[in-house]
Short mmCIF file of C-alpha atoms and ligand atoms in Angstrom, two decimals:
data_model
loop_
_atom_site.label_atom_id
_atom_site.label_comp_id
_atom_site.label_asym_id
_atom_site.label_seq_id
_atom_site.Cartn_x
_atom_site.Cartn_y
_atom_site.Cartn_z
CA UNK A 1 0.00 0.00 0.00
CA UNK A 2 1.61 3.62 -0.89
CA UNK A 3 -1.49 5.45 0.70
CA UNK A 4 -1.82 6.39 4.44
CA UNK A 5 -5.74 5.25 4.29
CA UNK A 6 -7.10 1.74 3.37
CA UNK A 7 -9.03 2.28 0.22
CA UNK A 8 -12.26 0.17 0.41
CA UNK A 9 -11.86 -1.79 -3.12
CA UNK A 10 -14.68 -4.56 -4.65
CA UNK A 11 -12.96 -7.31 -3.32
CA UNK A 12 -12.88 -5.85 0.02
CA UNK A 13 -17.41 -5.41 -0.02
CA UNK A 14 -17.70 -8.02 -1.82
CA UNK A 15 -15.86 -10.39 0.56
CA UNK A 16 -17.45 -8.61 3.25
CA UNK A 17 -20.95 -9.17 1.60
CA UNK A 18 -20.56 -12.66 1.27
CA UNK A 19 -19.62 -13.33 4.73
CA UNK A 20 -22.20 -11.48 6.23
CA UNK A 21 -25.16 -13.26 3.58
CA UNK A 22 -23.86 -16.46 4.66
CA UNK A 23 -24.12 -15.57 8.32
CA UNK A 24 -27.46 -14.21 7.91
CA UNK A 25 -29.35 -17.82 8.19
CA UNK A 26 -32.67 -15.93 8.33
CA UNK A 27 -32.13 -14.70 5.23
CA UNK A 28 -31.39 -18.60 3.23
CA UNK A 29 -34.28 -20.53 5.40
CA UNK A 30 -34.61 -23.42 3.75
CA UNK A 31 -36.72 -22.96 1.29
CA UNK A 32 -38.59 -26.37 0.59
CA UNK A 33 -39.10 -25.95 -2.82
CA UNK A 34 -40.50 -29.27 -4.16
CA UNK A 35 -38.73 -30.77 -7.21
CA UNK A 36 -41.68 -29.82 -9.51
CA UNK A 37 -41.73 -26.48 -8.71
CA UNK A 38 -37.37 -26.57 -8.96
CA UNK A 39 -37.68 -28.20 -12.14
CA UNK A 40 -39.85 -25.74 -13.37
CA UNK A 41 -38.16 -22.50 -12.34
CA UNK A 42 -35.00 -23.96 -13.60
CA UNK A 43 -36.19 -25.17 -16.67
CA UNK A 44 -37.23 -21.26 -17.25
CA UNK A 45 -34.26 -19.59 -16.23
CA UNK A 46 -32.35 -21.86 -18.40
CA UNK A 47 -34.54 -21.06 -21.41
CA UNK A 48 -34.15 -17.78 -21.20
CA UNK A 49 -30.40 -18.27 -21.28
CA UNK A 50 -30.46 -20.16 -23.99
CA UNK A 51 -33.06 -18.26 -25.76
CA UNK A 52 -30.93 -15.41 -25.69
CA UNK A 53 -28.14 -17.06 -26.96
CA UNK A 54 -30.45 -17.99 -30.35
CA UNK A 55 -31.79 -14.37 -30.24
CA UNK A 56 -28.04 -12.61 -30.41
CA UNK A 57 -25.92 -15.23 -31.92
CA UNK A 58 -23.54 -16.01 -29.15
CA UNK A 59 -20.16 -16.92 -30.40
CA UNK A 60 -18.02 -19.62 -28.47
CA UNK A 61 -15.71 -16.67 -27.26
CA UNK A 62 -18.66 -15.23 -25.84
CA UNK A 63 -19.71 -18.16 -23.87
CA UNK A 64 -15.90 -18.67 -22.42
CA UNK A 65 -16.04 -14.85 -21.52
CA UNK A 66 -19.58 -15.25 -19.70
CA UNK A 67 -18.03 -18.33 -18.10
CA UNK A 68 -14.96 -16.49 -16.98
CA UNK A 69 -16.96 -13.41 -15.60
CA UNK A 70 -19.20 -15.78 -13.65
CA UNK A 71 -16.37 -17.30 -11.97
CA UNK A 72 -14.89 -13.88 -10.86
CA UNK A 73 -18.47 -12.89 -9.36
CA UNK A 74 -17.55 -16.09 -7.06
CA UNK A 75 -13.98 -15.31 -6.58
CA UNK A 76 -15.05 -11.69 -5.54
CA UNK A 77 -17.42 -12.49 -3.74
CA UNK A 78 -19.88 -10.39 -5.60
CA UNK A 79 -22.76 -12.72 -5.88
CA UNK A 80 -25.04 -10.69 -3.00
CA UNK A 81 -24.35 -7.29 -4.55
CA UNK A 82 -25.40 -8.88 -8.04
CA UNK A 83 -28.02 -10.81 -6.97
CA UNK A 84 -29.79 -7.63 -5.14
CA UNK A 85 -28.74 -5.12 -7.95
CA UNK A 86 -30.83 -6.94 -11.06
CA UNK A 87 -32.76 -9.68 -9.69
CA UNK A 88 -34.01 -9.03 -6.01
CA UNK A 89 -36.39 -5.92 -7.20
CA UNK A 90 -38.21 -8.34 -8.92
CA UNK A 91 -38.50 -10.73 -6.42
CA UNK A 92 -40.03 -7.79 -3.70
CA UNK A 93 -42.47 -6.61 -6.44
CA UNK A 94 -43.92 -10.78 -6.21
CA UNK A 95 -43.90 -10.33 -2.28
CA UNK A 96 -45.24 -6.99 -1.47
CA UNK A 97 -48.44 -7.93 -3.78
CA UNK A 98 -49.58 -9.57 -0.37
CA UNK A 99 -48.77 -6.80 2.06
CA UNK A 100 -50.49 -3.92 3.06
CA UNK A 101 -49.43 -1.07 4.94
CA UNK A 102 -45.94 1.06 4.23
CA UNK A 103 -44.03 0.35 0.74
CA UNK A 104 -40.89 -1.80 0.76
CA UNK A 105 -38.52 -2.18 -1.02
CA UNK A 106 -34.89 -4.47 -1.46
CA UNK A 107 -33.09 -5.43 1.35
CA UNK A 108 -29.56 -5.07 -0.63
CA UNK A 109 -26.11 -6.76 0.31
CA UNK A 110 -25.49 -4.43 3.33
CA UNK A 111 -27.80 -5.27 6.03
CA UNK A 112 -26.32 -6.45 9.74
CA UNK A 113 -28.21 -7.56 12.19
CA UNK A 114 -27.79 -6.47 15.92
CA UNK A 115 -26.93 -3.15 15.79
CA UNK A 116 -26.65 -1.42 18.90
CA UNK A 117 -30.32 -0.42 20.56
CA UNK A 118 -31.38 3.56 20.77
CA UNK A 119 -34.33 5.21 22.46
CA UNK A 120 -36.49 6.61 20.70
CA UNK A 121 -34.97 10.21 19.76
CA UNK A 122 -31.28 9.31 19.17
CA UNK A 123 -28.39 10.11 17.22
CA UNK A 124 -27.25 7.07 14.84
CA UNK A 125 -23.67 6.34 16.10
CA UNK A 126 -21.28 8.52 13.91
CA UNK A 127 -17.43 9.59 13.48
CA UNK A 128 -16.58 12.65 15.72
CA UNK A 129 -15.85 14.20 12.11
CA UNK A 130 -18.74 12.60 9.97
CA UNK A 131 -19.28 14.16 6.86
CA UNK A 132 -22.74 15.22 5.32
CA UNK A 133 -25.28 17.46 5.92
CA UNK A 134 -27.42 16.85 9.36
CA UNK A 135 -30.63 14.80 8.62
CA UNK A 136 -33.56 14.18 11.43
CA UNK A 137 -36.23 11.31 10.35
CA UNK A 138 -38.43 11.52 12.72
CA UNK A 139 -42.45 9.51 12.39
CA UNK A 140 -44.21 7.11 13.69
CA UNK A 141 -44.92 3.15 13.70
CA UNK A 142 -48.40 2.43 13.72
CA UNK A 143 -50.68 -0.69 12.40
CA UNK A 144 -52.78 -0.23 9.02
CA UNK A 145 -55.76 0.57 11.60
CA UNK A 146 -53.94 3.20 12.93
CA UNK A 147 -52.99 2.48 16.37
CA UNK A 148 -49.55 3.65 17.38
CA UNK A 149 -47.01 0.53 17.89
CA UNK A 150 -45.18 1.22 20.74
CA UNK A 151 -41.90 -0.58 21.40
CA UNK A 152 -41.53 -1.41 17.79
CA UNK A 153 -37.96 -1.52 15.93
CA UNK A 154 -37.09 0.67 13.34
CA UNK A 155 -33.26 -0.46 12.24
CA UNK A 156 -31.67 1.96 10.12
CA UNK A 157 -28.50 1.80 8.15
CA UNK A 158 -27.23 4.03 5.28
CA UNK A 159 -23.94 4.74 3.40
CA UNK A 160 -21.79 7.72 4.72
CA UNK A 161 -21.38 11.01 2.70
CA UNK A 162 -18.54 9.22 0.56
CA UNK A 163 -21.09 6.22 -0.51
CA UNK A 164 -19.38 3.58 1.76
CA UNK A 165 -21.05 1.27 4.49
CA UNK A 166 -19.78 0.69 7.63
CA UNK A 167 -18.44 -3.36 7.98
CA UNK A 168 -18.03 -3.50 3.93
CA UNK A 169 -15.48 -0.68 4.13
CA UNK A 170 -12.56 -0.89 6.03
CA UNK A 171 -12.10 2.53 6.86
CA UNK A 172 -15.14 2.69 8.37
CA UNK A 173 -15.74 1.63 11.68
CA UNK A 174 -17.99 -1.11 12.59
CA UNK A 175 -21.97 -0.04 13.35
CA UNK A 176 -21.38 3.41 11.74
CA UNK A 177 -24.65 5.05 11.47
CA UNK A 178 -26.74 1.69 12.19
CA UNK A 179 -28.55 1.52 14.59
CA UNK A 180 -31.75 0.18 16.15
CA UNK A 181 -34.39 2.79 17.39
CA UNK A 182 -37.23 1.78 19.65
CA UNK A 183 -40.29 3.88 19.23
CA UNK A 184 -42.07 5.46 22.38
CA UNK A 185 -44.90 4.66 24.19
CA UNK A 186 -47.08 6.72 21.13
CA UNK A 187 -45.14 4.46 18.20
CA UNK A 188 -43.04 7.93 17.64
CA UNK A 189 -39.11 8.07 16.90
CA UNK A 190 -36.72 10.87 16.14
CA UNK A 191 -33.52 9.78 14.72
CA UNK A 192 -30.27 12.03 14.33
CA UNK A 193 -27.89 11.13 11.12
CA UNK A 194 -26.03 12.31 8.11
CA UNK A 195 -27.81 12.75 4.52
CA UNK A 196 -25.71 9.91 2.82
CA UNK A 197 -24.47 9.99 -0.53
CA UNK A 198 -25.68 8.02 -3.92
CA UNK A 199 -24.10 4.25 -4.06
CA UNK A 200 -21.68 3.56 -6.46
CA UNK A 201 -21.06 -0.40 -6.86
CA UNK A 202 -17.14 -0.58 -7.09
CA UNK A 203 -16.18 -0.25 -10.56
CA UNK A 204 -12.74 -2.47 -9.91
CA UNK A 205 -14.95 -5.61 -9.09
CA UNK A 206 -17.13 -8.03 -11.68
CA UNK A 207 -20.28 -6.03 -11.46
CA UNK A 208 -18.64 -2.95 -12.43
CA UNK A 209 -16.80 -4.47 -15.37
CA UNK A 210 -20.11 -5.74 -16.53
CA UNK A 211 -22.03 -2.77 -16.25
CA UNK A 212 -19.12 -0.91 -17.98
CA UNK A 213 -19.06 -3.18 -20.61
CA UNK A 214 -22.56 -2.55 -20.84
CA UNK A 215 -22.17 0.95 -21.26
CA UNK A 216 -24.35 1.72 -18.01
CA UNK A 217 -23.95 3.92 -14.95
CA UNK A 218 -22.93 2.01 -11.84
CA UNK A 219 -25.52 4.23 -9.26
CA UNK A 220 -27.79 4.16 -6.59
CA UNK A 221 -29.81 7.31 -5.59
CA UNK A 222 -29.07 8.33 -2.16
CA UNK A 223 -31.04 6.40 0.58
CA UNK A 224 -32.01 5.10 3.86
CA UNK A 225 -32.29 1.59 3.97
CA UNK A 226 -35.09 1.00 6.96
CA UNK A 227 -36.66 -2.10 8.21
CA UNK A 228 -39.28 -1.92 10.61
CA UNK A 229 -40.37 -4.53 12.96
CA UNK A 230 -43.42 -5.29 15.94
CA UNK A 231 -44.44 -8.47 17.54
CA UNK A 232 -47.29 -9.18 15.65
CA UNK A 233 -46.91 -7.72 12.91
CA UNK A 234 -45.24 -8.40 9.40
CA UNK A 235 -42.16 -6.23 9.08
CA UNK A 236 -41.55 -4.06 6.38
CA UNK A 237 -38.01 -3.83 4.74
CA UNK A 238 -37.99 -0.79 2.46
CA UNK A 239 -35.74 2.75 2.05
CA UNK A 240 -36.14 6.31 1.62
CA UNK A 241 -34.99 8.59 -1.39
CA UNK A 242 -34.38 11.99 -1.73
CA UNK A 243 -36.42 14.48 -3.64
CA UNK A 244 -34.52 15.41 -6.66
CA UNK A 245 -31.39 13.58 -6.02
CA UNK A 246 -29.18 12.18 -8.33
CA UNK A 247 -30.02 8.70 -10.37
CA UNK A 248 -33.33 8.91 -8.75
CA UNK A 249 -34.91 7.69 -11.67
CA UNK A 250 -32.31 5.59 -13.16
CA UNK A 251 -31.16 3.83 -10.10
CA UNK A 252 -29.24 0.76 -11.29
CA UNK A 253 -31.31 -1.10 -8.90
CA UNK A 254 -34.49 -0.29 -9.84
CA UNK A 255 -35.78 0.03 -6.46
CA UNK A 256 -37.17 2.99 -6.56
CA UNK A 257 -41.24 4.23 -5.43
CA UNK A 258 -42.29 7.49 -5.39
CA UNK A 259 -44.34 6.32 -2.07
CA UNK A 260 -41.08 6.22 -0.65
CA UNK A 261 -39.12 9.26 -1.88
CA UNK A 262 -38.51 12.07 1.49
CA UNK A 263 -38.42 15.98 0.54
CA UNK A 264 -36.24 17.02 4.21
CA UNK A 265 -36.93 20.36 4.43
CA UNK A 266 -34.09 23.07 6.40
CA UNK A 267 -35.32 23.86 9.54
CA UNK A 268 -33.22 26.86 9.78
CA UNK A 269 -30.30 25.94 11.24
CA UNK A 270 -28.63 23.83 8.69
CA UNK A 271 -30.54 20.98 10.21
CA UNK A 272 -33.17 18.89 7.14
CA UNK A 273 -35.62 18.13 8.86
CA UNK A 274 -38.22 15.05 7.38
CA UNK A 275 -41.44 13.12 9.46
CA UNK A 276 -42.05 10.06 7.28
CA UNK A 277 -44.72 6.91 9.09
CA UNK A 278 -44.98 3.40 8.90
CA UNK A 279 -48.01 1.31 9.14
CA UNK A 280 -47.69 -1.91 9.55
CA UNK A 281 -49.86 -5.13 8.94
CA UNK A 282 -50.75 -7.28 11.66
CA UNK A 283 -49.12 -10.84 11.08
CA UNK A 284 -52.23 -13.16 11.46
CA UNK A 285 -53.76 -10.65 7.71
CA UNK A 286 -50.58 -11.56 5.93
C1 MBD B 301 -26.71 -0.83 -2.08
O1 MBD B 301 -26.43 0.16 -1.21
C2 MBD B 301 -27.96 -1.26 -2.12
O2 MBD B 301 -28.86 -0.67 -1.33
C3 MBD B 301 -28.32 -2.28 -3.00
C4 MBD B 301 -29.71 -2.73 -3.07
C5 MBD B 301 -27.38 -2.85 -3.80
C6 MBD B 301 -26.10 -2.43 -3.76
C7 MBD B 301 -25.76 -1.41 -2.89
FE1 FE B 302 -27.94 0.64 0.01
#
């Protein structure tokens, strides 16, 4: 290394990704797919492969160079951030036409789980010198009949003003600006951060080759990845956009709603201010 500070690279968050996906058991419950139903999705994904190698005339040196890039997605470990970049966004939009309440959204590569706890007006933990203009989310957590949810969890964790996640960067330090804030008594929460910046997936890795191949832009709109939980109810994974911000309507992700885009407003004192609520569906509807 010839520079004082690590420079997060693709290998680095993508190694970091795949650790953390295959820690996450939650998130791979076994499925119990029967071998119909795997037969059949298979069968389909494979004939669209091989449909659009009829449709575009694939030449053998295509096929080794598809077979090549596939194997450095592995070696990378780039196969969450791929997997929730193109395909996961259509996988929500099949789930969320059974829930009601709040919008979701993708999950992404860069959720951790148990983040420290915060009451319910807090200040996500931070860098004594964190970057960014100040951002207060403040709302409330009630069920889709309206009643306040008191005690409920809403776990928040965005990039920093740079575009990097805490535990996929290495020059950030673990749990920055995640957190897990417990709403009051009334379901109500006011939460302290940073405005982050747009995502940019790491243009040294797989992905990033691709997509420059491909002659497309590697970003994410700015956003506050948010999901929201209470004992009896279903939780809601979604995230919060910014008014006017950049790629917000080309975000490589296509995760996007206008439900969920947040117009923070100065309060005066530098300070951008937002209330945005979440109403959630109780679990015995879903
Ligand atoms: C992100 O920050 C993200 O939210 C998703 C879905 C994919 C890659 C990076
Ligand atoms: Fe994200």
């Amino acid at each position: 290394m010839t520079t004082m500070q690590e420079s997060p690279t693709a290998a680095d968050s993508g190694a970091n990704a795949s650790e953390a996906f295959k820690a996450a058991a939650s998130t791979r419950d076994v499925a119990d797919t029967p071998p119909q139903r795997v037969a059949a999705i298979v069968t389909s994904v494979l004939r669209g492969v091989h449909d659009a190698i009829a449709e575009h005339d694939v030449t053998y040196p295509e096929f080794q160079a598809a077979k090549a890039w596939l194997m450095a997605v592995g070696d990378g470990g780039e196969w969450p951030l791929f997997m929730d970049v193109f395909v996961e966004h259509a996988v929500e939009e099949q789930v969320a036409s059974s829930q009601q309440g709040t919008k979701g959204t993708i999950l992404g590569p860069y959720y951790l789980p148990d983040q420290v706890k915060l009451g319910s007006t807090c200040q996500l933990p931070r860098r004594d010198d964190e970057q960014g203009p100040p951002l207060v989310l403040s709302g409330q957590v009630r069920d889709i009949d309206g009643s306040p949810l008191g005690g409920a969890e809403v776990d928040l964790w965005h990039a920093d003003s740079d575009g990097y996640y805490s535990g996929f960067a290495p020059h950030v330090p673990n749990g920055n600006l995640r957190g897990v804030v417990v709403t009051d008594a009334e379901g109500r929460f006011e939460i302290n951060t940073i405005q982050p910046a747009p995502y940019q997936i790491p243009t040294d890795g797989p992905t990033g080759e691709m997509i420059e191949a491909a002659g497309w832009h590697p970003w994410r709109p700015a956003h506050l990845h948010i999901q929201v939980r209470a004992e009896g109810h279903r939780p809601i994974t979604t995230q919060l956009y910014f008014a006017r911000g950049d790629w917000l309507d080309s975000d490589v992700a296509e995760a996007t709603k206008p439900e969920l885009v947040i117009d923070p407003q100065d309060d005066g004192s530098g300070v951008r201010r937002s209330n945005y609520d979440f109403e959630l569906q109780p679990q015995s509807e879903a």
